[in-house]
Coordinates of C-alpha atoms and ligand atoms in Angstrom, one line a residue:
M1 CA -18.6 -10.5 -10.7
I2 CA -17.5 -6.9 -9.4
K3 CA -15.0 -4.8 -11.4
Y4 CA -13.7 -1.9 -9.7
M5 CA -13.0 1.3 -12.0
F6 CA -10.3 3.0 -9.8
Q7 CA -9.5 6.9 -10.0
P8 CA -6.6 7.8 -11.7
H9 CA -5.1 11.1 -10.9
G10 CA -3.9 12.5 -14.2
D11 CA -1.8 15.5 -15.1
N12 CA 0.8 16.3 -17.6
R13 CA 3.4 14.2 -16.1
G14 CA 1.0 10.9 -16.4
Q15 CA -1.3 8.9 -14.4
L16 CA -1.1 7.8 -10.7
V17 CA -3.4 5.6 -8.9
A18 CA -3.9 5.3 -5.2
L19 CA -5.6 2.5 -3.3
E20 CA -6.5 2.7 0.1
E21 CA -8.1 -0.2 2.3
Y22 CA -11.7 0.1 3.2
K23 CA -11.9 2.9 0.8
D24 CA -10.9 1.9 -2.4
I25 CA -10.3 -1.9 -1.5
P26 CA -13.4 -3.2 0.5
F27 CA -10.8 -5.1 3.4
E28 CA -7.8 -4.8 5.1
I29 CA -4.9 -5.7 2.8
K30 CA -2.7 -7.8 4.6
R31 CA -0.6 -9.0 1.4
V32 CA 0.6 -7.8 -1.6
Y33 CA 1.8 -10.3 -4.4
Y34 CA 2.4 -10.0 -8.3
M35 CA 3.2 -12.3 -11.3
Y36 CA 4.9 -11.7 -14.2
D37 CA 7.0 -13.2 -17.0
T38 CA 3.9 -15.8 -17.2
G39 CA 4.6 -18.3 -20.3
E40 CA 2.5 -18.4 -23.5
G41 CA -0.3 -20.8 -23.0
V42 CA 0.2 -20.9 -19.3
V43 CA -2.7 -21.4 -16.8
R44 CA -2.5 -20.4 -13.3
G45 CA -4.9 -20.9 -10.5
H46 CA -7.0 -23.9 -10.7
H47 CA -8.1 -23.4 -6.9
A48 CA -10.4 -21.5 -4.6
H49 CA -10.3 -20.3 -1.1
K50 CA -12.3 -20.8 1.9
T51 CA -12.0 -17.3 3.2
L52 CA -9.5 -15.3 1.2
Q53 CA -10.7 -12.1 -0.7
Q54 CA -8.7 -10.4 -3.0
I55 CA -8.4 -7.8 -5.8
L56 CA -6.8 -8.6 -9.3
I57 CA -5.2 -5.5 -11.0
C58 CA -3.5 -6.2 -14.5
I59 CA -1.1 -3.2 -13.9
H60 CA 0.7 -3.9 -17.3
G61 CA -0.3 -5.7 -20.2
S62 CA -3.4 -7.9 -20.0
C63 CA -4.7 -11.3 -18.7
K64 CA -8.0 -13.2 -18.5
I65 CA -9.5 -14.4 -15.5
K66 CA -12.1 -17.0 -15.3
L67 CA -14.4 -17.0 -12.3
D68 CA -16.6 -19.8 -10.9
N69 CA -18.9 -19.9 -7.9
G70 CA -20.2 -23.4 -8.4
R71 CA -23.2 -22.6 -10.4
E72 CA -22.0 -20.3 -13.1
Q73 CA -18.6 -19.2 -14.7
K74 CA -17.6 -15.9 -16.3
E75 CA -14.8 -14.7 -18.0
V76 CA -13.4 -11.1 -17.5
A77 CA -10.5 -9.4 -19.5
L78 CA -8.2 -7.3 -17.3
E79 CA -6.1 -4.8 -19.6
K80 CA -6.1 -1.4 -17.7
P81 CA -4.1 -0.2 -14.7
Y82 CA -7.1 1.2 -13.4
E83 CA -9.5 -1.5 -13.1
G84 CA -9.5 -4.3 -10.6
L85 CA -11.5 -7.4 -10.1
Y86 CA -13.0 -8.5 -6.7
V87 CA -12.5 -12.0 -6.2
S88 CA -14.2 -13.2 -2.9
N89 CA -13.8 -16.4 -1.2
A90 CA -15.6 -19.5 -2.5
M91 CA -14.6 -18.8 -6.1
W92 CA -12.7 -21.3 -8.3
R93 CA -10.6 -19.1 -10.5
E94 CA -8.0 -19.5 -13.4
M95 CA -5.8 -16.8 -14.9
Y96 CA -5.0 -17.2 -18.5
D97 CA -3.7 -15.4 -22.0
F98 CA -1.3 -13.3 -20.1
S99 CA 0.4 -10.8 -22.8
S100 CA 4.3 -11.4 -22.5
D101 CA 4.4 -8.3 -20.5
A102 CA 1.4 -8.5 -18.0
V103 CA 2.1 -7.6 -14.7
L104 CA -0.8 -9.2 -12.6
L105 CA -0.9 -7.6 -9.0
V106 CA -2.7 -9.0 -6.2
L107 CA -4.1 -7.2 -2.9
A108 CA -5.2 -9.8 -0.5
S109 CA -7.4 -9.8 2.6
E110 CA -5.2 -12.6 4.2
L111 CA -1.7 -13.6 4.8
Y112 CA -0.4 -16.6 2.8
D113 CA -2.2 -19.8 4.4
E114 CA -2.0 -23.3 2.6
N115 CA -4.8 -24.5 4.5
D116 CA -7.1 -21.8 2.9
Y117 CA -6.7 -23.3 -0.6
I118 CA -9.4 -25.9 -2.1
R119 CA -7.3 -27.4 -5.0
D120 CA -10.1 -30.2 -6.0
Y121 CA -12.8 -29.2 -7.8
N122 CA -15.2 -31.4 -6.3
D123 CA -14.0 -30.6 -2.9
F124 CA -15.0 -26.6 -4.2
I125 CA -18.4 -27.8 -4.9
D126 CA -19.0 -29.6 -1.8
F127 CA -17.8 -26.5 0.1
V128 CA -20.0 -24.4 -1.6
N129 CA -23.3 -26.7 -1.2
T130 CA -22.2 -26.6 2.4
L131 CA -22.1 -22.8 2.8
E132 CA -25.4 -22.5 0.7
S133 CA -27.2 -25.1 3.1
R134 CA -26.3 -23.3 6.4
Ligands
T46_1 C1 -4.6 -16.9 -6.0 C2 -4.1 -16.4 -7.6 C3 -4.7 -15.4 -8.2 C4 3.9 -17.8 -1.6 O1 4.9 -18.2 -1.1 N1 3.4 -16.7 -0.8 C5 2.2 -16.3 -1.6 O2 1.6 -15.3 -1.1 C6 1.8 -16.6 -2.8 C7 0.3 -16.0 -3.4 C8 2.2 -17.7 -3.2 N2 3.4 -18.4 -2.7 C9 4.0 -19.4 -3.5 C10 3.4 -20.6 -3.5 C11 4.0 -21.6 -4.6 O3 5.3 -22.0 -4.6 O4 4.4 -18.9 -4.8 C12 4.3 -20.1 -5.5 C13 3.2 -19.9 -6.6 O5 1.9 -20.1 -6.0 P1 0.4 -20.5 -6.5 O6 0.7 -21.9 -7.5 O7 -0.5 -20.6 -5.5 O8 0.2 -19.3 -7.7 P2 -1.4 -19.4 -8.5 O9 -1.0 -18.1 -9.6 O10 -1.7 -20.7 -9.0 O11 -2.2 -18.5 -7.4 C14 -2.1 -17.4 -6.8 C15 -2.6 -17.5 -5.5 O12 -1.6 -18.4 -4.8 C16 -3.9 -17.7 -5.4 O13 -4.3 -17.2 -3.9 O14 -6.1 -16.7 -5.7 O15 -2.9 -16.2 -7.6

């Protein structure tokens, strides 16, 4: 589990965080998306990706992320606009406990591709086992 602490450039006007690919973000950023107005009690995700890498940043409010690599699970709270969670491929993810004002920004290494999703947990475990047996 890798959490990035980005550098805020603060002065008497407030804070600014700048993110550059291959410098602050370990991949080329091909897509940006964000989610907001997430209802109380909602759990998003429930899938893994075959190749996609991402950085999740809760730029407003807070939420929690559960990451599962098929062997162990970890829960991470995202509650600062200058922290980012790296989510590699082959990682089952769930996002939940969104505050009502939460905005979760995602920087992604690939364009949207439904074929990259693994939506069944047993298929995910098979995928992890296949990767490890190579
Ligand atoms: C992930 C987690 C963190 C698009 O049309 N383009 C996009 O780039 C994305 C990400 C989604 N969509 C459409 C597909 C669905 O109709 O937006 C709708 C909601 O997507 P989804 O149900 O996949 O959202 P989450 O929150 O379950 O998962 C998303 C990403 O899909 C996923 O890659 O890692 O956020």
